[in-house]
């Protein structure tokens, strides 16, 4: 096949909503875009273990500790699964991690916010995982096969996380004054950053158009954000939490909640590295990656010796 | 001490061992040498948490005060904790954590095995459940010790340091007190003296294969089951019990 014929075949696959598989020919820009998005997604799962890990030793009950630990484990598993899926695009995991450490690969800005009280664990599950689900459900239809399949698997677990997070918030809202204050404080700090997780408004997002054309992205940032807002505002009211947005109002005509203006300066500020935890998240990852070096070397040396033993026998 | 009180103390001892070790392993969360191992350690921590919960619940059902499993875990101080000294020791590096795990899981394995014949049915059933899990924990940690012993010079060195650091806490695992005496006469628990040689043979087998010698020096430290601990336990509990202590009576 000529390059031109390959491109025609690729485009028709996209057109007919068929999946692109690792062995299929694909334009270099497509491969790069999917790889960038998948590694970013994988890194987000892994870096996201840190803010929640911050409370695992202080979880207030045995049950809460089990749920949180299992949840963090799930996120690590998502990371692992996504790294493997991303490797089908021709980059190995150690290179992806190196790029993360060098700042060439990103992770979701949301994990640069600190977890300051126990309700933050509830807020992360409810809002952050809640926002992630909306995005990931849409990605179940993404054009790259391994990514789409990873999303199907991951979405099942994410909805558990969301329910468990909401349960923490609901419990605390039924609790003491201090607990209710913690819950509202967490709501106040996590609400807007969760809305920002969907990325800039469509009119300001330069990635969106190309990604939509290739069906990597299946819904626009603003559409996804609206979906999240509509389902979440009601949930907040049910348990007595106030949404920290004085302009929030329900539009009877459209049946949608309308929010006030998002402070995108804050978003870009955090993306540029000025969040409370940017430095900590990366240096933590680098620190423990480096501390584990001798373990990885021992694994290799041991495997090597075993191989030699086997071939000499 | 009545049999019931002894059984209460005995269940707490087992629960405390599981919880303290689970808490230590949870410290590895997001800090593992490879992501796969991060998840494996979390898994073991989760197993131990489950076991702790089971034994606390059993203890709670035996106590005459109306204390829940969470009360027992989060509202007792270091002098009221009966876990062994080994499990409260800091993680150290990954070799040290795995050495601790291997030494403890080897003990737990034979301990649970002996409890299978307990005249107390609940204890027997819980031991049976725990046994399946600690068998895996023992295998998992043993494999790491062998890998390290036969890996690089550095990993071997780290393993040797680990056993030198931890060996002093192993006699403590086989200490017995009045609680054991009462339960042994009732056929509820077993003599730990009988378990000791089984444990020793099993861990020696692993260490031999790894090429790691058991240290000659023996400044054995004891006290865990009588509520006498190293300074590490207080710090661990301080962090673990923070919310329950700061918000008395709050439900979570
Ligand atoms: Fe996830
Ligand atoms: Fe999640």
XYZ file of C-alpha atoms and ligand atoms in Angstrom:
567
model
C 0.000 0.000 0.000
C 1.205 3.509 -0.706
C 1.216 6.128 2.057
C -1.835 7.649 0.463
C -3.764 4.379 0.436
C -2.839 3.800 4.088
C -4.189 7.196 5.034
C -7.409 6.541 3.134
C -7.863 3.251 4.954
C -7.143 4.893 8.320
C -9.628 7.686 7.652
C -12.321 5.259 6.611
C -11.818 3.222 9.770
C -12.280 6.392 11.803
C -15.269 7.358 9.704
C -17.012 4.018 10.272
C -16.368 4.174 14.018
C -14.015 1.199 13.835
C -11.214 0.951 16.364
C -7.599 1.608 15.457
C -5.454 -1.255 16.726
C -1.711 -1.266 17.556
C -0.799 -3.078 14.318
C -2.782 -0.690 12.127
C -1.011 2.046 10.266
C -1.717 5.473 11.747
C -0.572 9.008 11.045
C 2.318 10.035 13.256
C 0.333 12.948 14.691
C -2.466 10.566 15.711
C -0.028 8.216 17.428
C 1.586 11.128 19.259
C -1.704 12.595 20.396
C -3.063 9.300 21.711
C 0.241 8.481 23.380
C 0.378 11.893 25.040
C -3.153 11.546 26.334
C -2.687 7.971 27.556
C 0.585 8.605 29.375
C -0.888 11.728 30.933
C -3.832 9.652 32.056
C -1.577 6.903 33.456
C 0.608 9.397 35.314
C -2.512 11.031 36.762
C -3.676 7.734 38.222
C -0.283 7.165 39.826
C 0.354 10.714 41.079
C -3.237 10.693 42.379
C -2.179 8.006 44.865
C -0.270 10.648 46.821
C -2.984 13.075 47.991
C -5.160 10.157 49.083
C -2.200 8.278 50.509
C -1.741 11.317 52.732
C -4.720 10.113 54.807
C -4.391 6.355 54.661
C -2.471 6.161 57.947
C -4.988 8.486 59.626
C -8.253 6.989 58.347
C -10.719 7.174 61.247
C -12.102 3.614 61.275
C -10.965 0.161 60.211
C -13.588 0.142 57.497
C -12.565 3.582 56.222
C -8.933 2.522 56.130
C -9.759 -0.596 54.137
C -11.890 1.293 51.641
C -9.320 4.025 51.144
C -6.402 1.635 50.794
C -8.334 -0.477 48.303
C -9.288 2.654 46.383
C -5.712 3.846 46.117
C -4.747 0.367 45.034
C -7.368 0.537 42.289
C -5.877 3.817 41.059
C -2.413 2.280 40.949
C -3.910 -0.611 39.014
C -5.463 1.837 36.542
C -2.031 3.393 36.122
C -0.455 0.022 35.471
C -3.138 -0.934 32.993
C -2.871 2.374 31.154
C 0.928 2.198 31.002
C 0.661 -1.212 29.347
C -1.970 0.028 26.925
C 0.164 3.071 26.098
C 3.196 0.854 25.499
C 1.392 -0.539 22.439
C 2.190 2.807 20.826
C 5.898 2.124 20.994
C 7.204 3.741 24.167
C 8.260 1.771 27.232
C 7.174 2.566 30.769
C 10.594 3.651 31.974
C 10.724 6.280 29.233
C 7.265 7.510 30.180
C 8.378 7.841 33.805
C 11.528 9.621 32.749
C 9.424 12.113 30.806
C 7.245 12.662 33.841
C 10.306 13.412 35.935
C 11.676 15.777 33.319
C 8.393 17.640 33.133
C 7.852 16.631 29.492
C 4.816 14.537 30.378
C 1.980 15.970 32.423
C -0.569 14.675 34.882
C -3.932 16.107 35.868
C -3.643 19.489 37.586
C -6.140 18.364 40.239
C -3.551 16.366 42.150
C -1.526 19.465 42.901
C -4.071 20.479 45.503
C -3.446 19.342 49.093
C -5.669 17.031 51.158
C -6.080 18.983 54.380
C -8.770 17.138 56.299
C -10.516 13.775 56.206
C -13.444 15.181 54.219
C -11.004 15.812 51.382
C -10.954 12.040 50.907
C -14.710 12.178 50.507
C -14.502 15.161 48.186
C -11.892 13.503 45.989
C -13.948 10.349 45.587
C -17.172 12.195 44.988
C -15.981 15.142 42.897
C -12.643 14.169 41.372
C -13.553 10.576 40.579
C -17.022 11.829 39.693
C -15.565 14.191 37.108
C -13.140 11.527 35.902
C -16.014 9.112 35.290
C -17.885 11.552 33.065
C -14.757 11.972 31.004
C -13.910 8.279 30.955
C -17.390 7.100 30.025
C -17.068 9.277 26.955
C -13.612 7.816 26.295
C -15.016 4.293 26.169
C -15.822 5.240 22.580
C -12.401 6.656 21.764
C -10.971 5.494 18.440
C -7.808 3.820 19.753
C -8.793 0.245 20.662
C -6.522 -0.430 23.662
C -7.468 2.915 25.220
C -11.180 2.347 24.752
C -10.976 -1.107 26.315
C -8.925 0.229 29.241
C -11.666 2.775 29.876
C -14.411 0.156 29.936
C -12.553 -1.750 32.603
C -11.614 1.310 34.630
C -15.064 2.929 34.618
C -16.556 0.062 36.596
C -14.224 0.740 39.510
C -14.518 4.502 39.322
C -18.225 4.473 40.031
C -17.501 2.608 43.279
C -15.017 5.311 44.222
C -17.544 7.995 43.544
C -20.186 6.352 45.720
C -17.750 5.734 48.545
C -16.581 9.347 48.444
C -20.131 10.629 48.525
C -20.852 8.348 51.471
C -18.011 9.935 53.447
C -19.402 13.404 52.723
C -22.954 12.365 53.617
C -21.769 10.817 56.879
C -19.832 13.879 57.873
C -22.768 16.155 57.078
C -24.816 14.111 59.569
C -22.065 14.363 62.162
C -20.743 16.935 64.600
C -20.349 20.633 63.855
C -16.630 20.121 63.285
C -17.345 17.339 60.810
C -19.865 19.438 58.896
C -17.359 22.267 58.727
C -14.692 19.936 57.407
C -17.071 18.661 54.731
C -18.032 22.165 53.613
C -14.400 23.262 53.687
C -13.486 20.357 51.430
C -16.409 21.197 49.127
C -15.252 24.805 48.933
C -11.737 23.830 47.969
C -12.493 20.977 45.537
C -15.562 22.202 43.662
C -13.927 24.619 41.248
C -10.775 22.576 40.618
C -13.023 19.585 39.762
C -14.826 21.675 37.156
C -11.453 22.640 35.715
C -10.565 18.968 35.239
C -12.492 18.977 31.959
C -10.034 21.468 30.543
C -10.471 24.955 29.098
C -13.674 26.045 27.466
C -14.128 24.708 23.915
C -13.451 28.067 22.331
C -10.031 28.204 24.055
C -8.966 24.594 23.645
C -6.679 24.077 20.682
C -6.391 20.302 21.127
C -10.092 19.681 20.943
C -10.794 20.091 17.254
C -8.129 17.733 15.978
C -8.908 15.180 18.680
C -12.608 15.297 17.865
C -11.901 14.816 14.175
C -9.914 11.664 14.896
C -12.504 10.586 17.442
C -9.872 10.410 20.156
C -12.082 12.795 22.049
C -15.800 12.095 21.706
C -17.398 14.970 23.577
C -16.347 18.558 24.081
C -14.924 19.872 27.356
C -17.919 22.099 27.979
C -20.474 19.360 27.306
C -18.761 16.991 29.692
C -18.425 19.678 32.334
C -22.137 20.459 32.083
C -23.021 16.800 32.509
C -20.943 16.684 35.682
C -22.440 19.880 37.072
C -26.001 18.716 36.494
C -25.548 15.453 38.320
C -23.412 16.833 41.144
C -25.258 19.978 42.208
C -28.321 17.966 43.159
C -26.211 15.510 45.124
C -24.710 18.385 47.095
C -28.135 19.760 48.008
C -29.398 16.377 49.159
C -26.808 16.173 51.934
C -26.887 19.868 52.802
C -23.657 21.043 51.219
C -23.494 24.510 49.720
C -22.022 24.808 46.243
C -19.479 27.626 46.523
C -20.838 29.612 43.569
C -23.066 32.620 44.227
C -24.028 32.811 40.547
C -25.220 29.231 40.340
C -28.781 29.046 39.019
C -31.101 26.543 37.431
C -32.237 27.397 33.933
C -35.807 26.108 33.609
C -35.785 26.433 29.838
C -32.701 24.301 29.253
C -33.046 22.185 32.423
C -29.391 22.795 33.147
C -27.547 24.331 36.064
C -25.635 27.425 35.049
C -22.454 28.231 36.912
C -20.540 31.462 37.443
C -17.278 32.206 35.681
C -14.448 29.719 36.157
C -11.204 31.305 37.267
C -8.966 30.026 34.507
C -6.038 32.060 35.798
C -5.983 29.801 38.816
C -6.045 26.749 36.540
C -3.137 27.924 34.398
C -1.238 28.966 37.472
C -1.459 25.441 38.853
C -0.688 23.887 35.457
C 2.425 26.072 35.278
C 3.667 24.584 38.527
C 2.447 27.012 41.167
C -0.073 24.782 42.932
C 0.519 24.038 46.601
C 1.779 20.544 45.829
C 3.288 20.514 42.309
C 6.812 20.344 43.586
C 6.018 17.804 46.267
C 4.178 15.414 43.917
C 7.006 15.180 41.428
C 9.838 15.171 43.925
C 8.065 12.409 45.862
C 7.770 10.339 42.708
C 11.408 10.947 41.788
C 12.603 10.252 45.318
C 10.927 6.869 45.625
C 11.660 5.896 42.058
C 15.352 6.486 42.765
C 15.162 4.723 46.128
C 13.779 1.659 44.330
C 16.646 1.515 41.856
C 18.636 -1.105 43.774
C 15.517 -3.308 43.948
C 15.017 -3.163 40.197
C 18.705 -3.913 39.690
C 18.475 -6.894 42.030
C 15.480 -8.224 40.074
C 17.474 -8.008 36.849
C 20.626 -9.547 38.331
C 18.659 -12.415 39.843
C 16.797 -13.107 36.604
C 20.075 -13.002 34.717
C 21.699 -15.534 37.052
C 18.698 -17.817 36.799
C 18.800 -17.663 33.016
C 22.463 -18.563 32.966
C 21.790 -21.431 35.333
C 19.027 -22.721 33.092
C 21.057 -22.534 29.880
C 24.079 -24.228 31.461
C 21.953 -27.087 32.779
C -8.164 -13.946 85.025
C -11.194 -15.821 83.733
C -11.057 -17.863 80.547
C -13.185 -15.225 78.906
C -10.780 -12.467 79.871
C -7.856 -14.522 78.646
C -9.599 -15.109 75.341
C -10.291 -11.381 75.081
C -6.598 -10.549 75.651
C -5.492 -13.266 73.271
C -7.770 -12.028 70.462
C -6.551 -8.492 71.020
C -2.949 -9.654 70.767
C -3.595 -11.212 67.372
C -5.653 -8.240 66.188
C -2.970 -5.790 67.314
C -0.256 -7.697 65.459
C -2.308 -7.571 62.293
C -3.270 -3.930 62.578
C 0.161 -2.609 63.470
C 1.805 -4.511 60.636
C -0.946 -3.436 58.228
C -0.344 0.178 59.220
C 3.389 -0.206 58.644
C 2.839 -1.761 55.211
C 0.392 0.981 54.278
C 3.267 3.426 54.700
C 4.626 1.983 51.450
C 1.597 3.263 49.539
C 2.935 5.345 46.582
C 6.486 4.550 47.702
C 7.073 1.079 46.247
C 10.192 0.286 44.179
C 7.951 -0.630 41.249
C 4.267 0.007 40.754
C 3.467 -3.721 40.775
C 5.060 -4.076 44.193
C 3.317 -0.973 45.496
C 0.075 -2.801 44.737
C 1.276 -6.119 46.164
C 2.221 -4.495 49.487
C -1.112 -2.700 49.655
C -2.779 -6.032 49.066
C -0.994 -7.640 51.990
C -1.823 -4.643 54.140
C -5.480 -5.065 53.180
C -5.409 -8.764 54.095
C -3.961 -7.944 57.496
C -6.497 -5.170 58.055
C -9.258 -7.649 57.367
C -7.789 -10.097 59.840
C -7.370 -7.354 62.435
C -11.003 -6.382 62.014
C -12.151 -9.989 62.472
C -10.169 -10.467 65.676
C -11.196 -7.075 67.103
C -14.803 -7.920 66.439
C -14.383 -11.206 68.217
C -12.674 -9.463 71.138
C -15.455 -6.871 71.228
C -18.037 -9.636 71.462
C -16.180 -11.118 74.458
C -15.608 -7.923 76.434
C -18.214 -6.950 78.987
C -17.990 -3.227 78.259
C -19.804 -2.121 75.148
C -16.756 -1.451 73.005
C -16.734 -1.782 69.254
C -13.903 -3.105 67.118
C -13.042 0.503 66.251
C -12.974 1.489 69.939
C -10.504 -1.283 70.566
C -8.310 -0.259 67.657
C -8.427 3.499 68.000
C -8.913 4.215 71.695
C -6.310 2.097 73.440
C -2.888 3.509 74.274
C 0.519 1.936 73.717
C 0.543 0.295 77.173
C -2.708 -1.439 76.298
C -1.520 -2.762 72.951
C -0.322 -6.387 72.996
C 1.319 -6.714 69.591
C 4.800 -8.156 69.207
C 7.758 -5.813 69.032
C 8.761 -7.034 65.582
C 5.687 -5.681 63.790
C 5.966 -2.183 65.234
C 9.534 -1.684 64.017
C 9.957 0.955 61.321
C 9.929 -0.251 57.727
C 13.502 0.678 56.946
C 14.343 -0.028 53.315
C 12.487 -2.520 51.161
C 14.801 -5.382 52.181
C 14.126 -4.645 55.840
C 10.363 -4.557 55.249
C 10.448 -7.875 53.429
C 12.675 -9.471 56.071
C 10.247 -8.373 58.778
C 7.382 -9.709 56.697
C 9.072 -13.056 56.155
C 9.940 -13.484 59.846
C 6.436 -12.503 60.954
C 4.483 -14.396 58.287
C 6.549 -17.508 59.028
C 5.510 -17.198 62.656
C 1.852 -16.418 61.874
C 1.656 -19.382 59.558
C 2.606 -21.930 62.231
C 0.680 -20.085 64.903
C -2.554 -20.147 62.888
C -1.917 -23.750 61.925
C -1.736 -24.691 65.602
C -4.905 -22.704 66.336
C -6.852 -24.751 63.793
C -7.281 -27.336 66.548
C -8.448 -24.802 69.115
C -11.357 -25.815 71.336
C -12.687 -22.325 70.646
C -14.484 -22.635 67.342
C -14.395 -18.965 66.385
C -10.669 -18.776 66.968
C -10.193 -21.872 64.827
C -12.303 -20.451 62.021
C -10.499 -17.097 62.059
C -7.132 -18.866 62.100
C -8.202 -20.887 59.103
C -9.054 -17.729 57.191
C -5.813 -16.030 58.211
C -3.732 -19.055 57.362
C -4.570 -18.925 53.674
C -3.432 -15.328 53.531
C -0.235 -15.554 55.565
C 0.880 -18.544 53.511
C 0.888 -16.250 50.518
C 2.542 -13.424 52.483
C 5.286 -15.811 53.539
C 5.869 -16.991 49.992
C 5.866 -13.450 48.631
C 8.392 -12.118 51.152
C 10.567 -15.249 50.975
C 10.875 -14.849 47.238
C 12.103 -11.301 47.707
C 14.666 -12.372 50.318
C 16.025 -15.048 47.986
C 16.038 -12.615 45.073
C 17.961 -10.092 47.153
C 20.328 -12.658 48.597
C 21.211 -13.837 45.115
C 20.778 -10.492 43.360
C 23.421 -7.802 43.563
C 26.092 -7.114 46.153
C 24.024 -4.181 47.339
C 20.815 -6.159 47.775
C 22.711 -8.858 49.654
C 24.249 -6.276 51.939
C 20.857 -4.757 52.645
C 19.425 -8.171 53.490
C 22.242 -8.889 55.894
C 21.721 -5.553 57.603
C 18.006 -6.250 57.825
C 18.392 -9.588 59.602
C 20.941 -8.084 61.975
C 18.537 -5.310 62.817
C 15.460 -7.494 63.240
C 16.727 -10.722 64.723
C 16.708 -9.281 68.264
C 12.904 -9.067 68.089
C 12.257 -12.675 67.130
C 12.382 -14.257 70.608
C 9.569 -11.902 71.570
C 7.296 -13.715 69.106
C 7.410 -16.820 71.315
C 6.889 -15.182 74.700
C 3.932 -16.391 76.751
C 2.189 -15.014 79.822
C -0.737 -15.808 82.119
C -3.141 -15.498 79.197
C -1.437 -18.344 77.367
C -1.314 -20.519 80.493
C -5.050 -20.302 81.005
C -5.924 -20.887 77.374
C -3.461 -23.744 76.987
C -4.963 -25.688 79.862
C -8.360 -25.330 78.181
C -7.049 -26.500 74.833
C -7.888 -23.104 73.321
C -4.362 -22.024 72.471
C -1.111 -23.834 71.927
C 2.368 -23.779 73.360
C 4.515 -21.367 71.398
C 7.543 -23.404 72.474
C 6.331 -26.079 70.099
C 5.979 -23.614 67.263
C 9.421 -22.150 67.682
C 11.402 -25.017 66.083
C 8.937 -25.225 63.173
C 9.332 -21.509 62.529
C 13.096 -21.667 62.885
C 13.368 -24.493 60.361
C 11.168 -22.729 57.863
C 12.853 -19.344 57.944
C 16.320 -20.951 58.066
C 15.459 -22.714 54.858
C 14.719 -19.390 53.150
C 17.764 -17.640 54.597
C 19.998 -20.571 53.600
C 18.776 -20.417 50.060
C 19.404 -16.676 50.035
C 22.880 -17.216 51.456
C 22.143 -15.103 54.513
C 23.406 -16.145 57.928
C 21.402 -15.792 61.129
C 23.322 -13.382 63.381
C 25.269 -14.859 66.275
C 24.605 -11.943 68.601
C 21.496 -12.339 70.644
C 20.409 -9.322 72.650
C 16.830 -10.457 72.563
C 14.274 -7.820 73.514
C 10.896 -8.881 74.881
C 7.753 -7.275 76.170
C 5.094 -6.799 73.479
C 2.456 -9.144 74.824
C 2.668 -7.490 78.249
C 2.182 -4.020 76.835
C 5.838 -3.071 77.035
C 6.918 -1.620 73.708
C 9.675 0.160 71.842
C 9.162 3.890 71.338
C 7.965 3.348 67.770
C 4.518 2.078 68.699
C 3.450 5.295 70.423
C 4.287 7.296 67.310
C 2.432 4.882 65.075
C -0.700 4.976 67.241
C -0.525 8.744 67.538
C -0.896 9.064 63.788
C -3.389 6.234 63.397
C -5.708 7.342 66.204
C -5.590 11.059 65.460
C -9.157 11.588 64.249
C -10.814 9.398 66.868
C -8.866 11.161 69.605
C -9.436 14.664 68.247
C -13.195 14.178 67.786
C -14.424 12.024 70.668
C -17.731 10.369 69.949
C -17.883 11.415 66.300
C -19.156 8.823 63.811
C -17.261 8.444 60.564
Fe -8.631 5.771 38.438
Fe -10.889 6.363 41.008
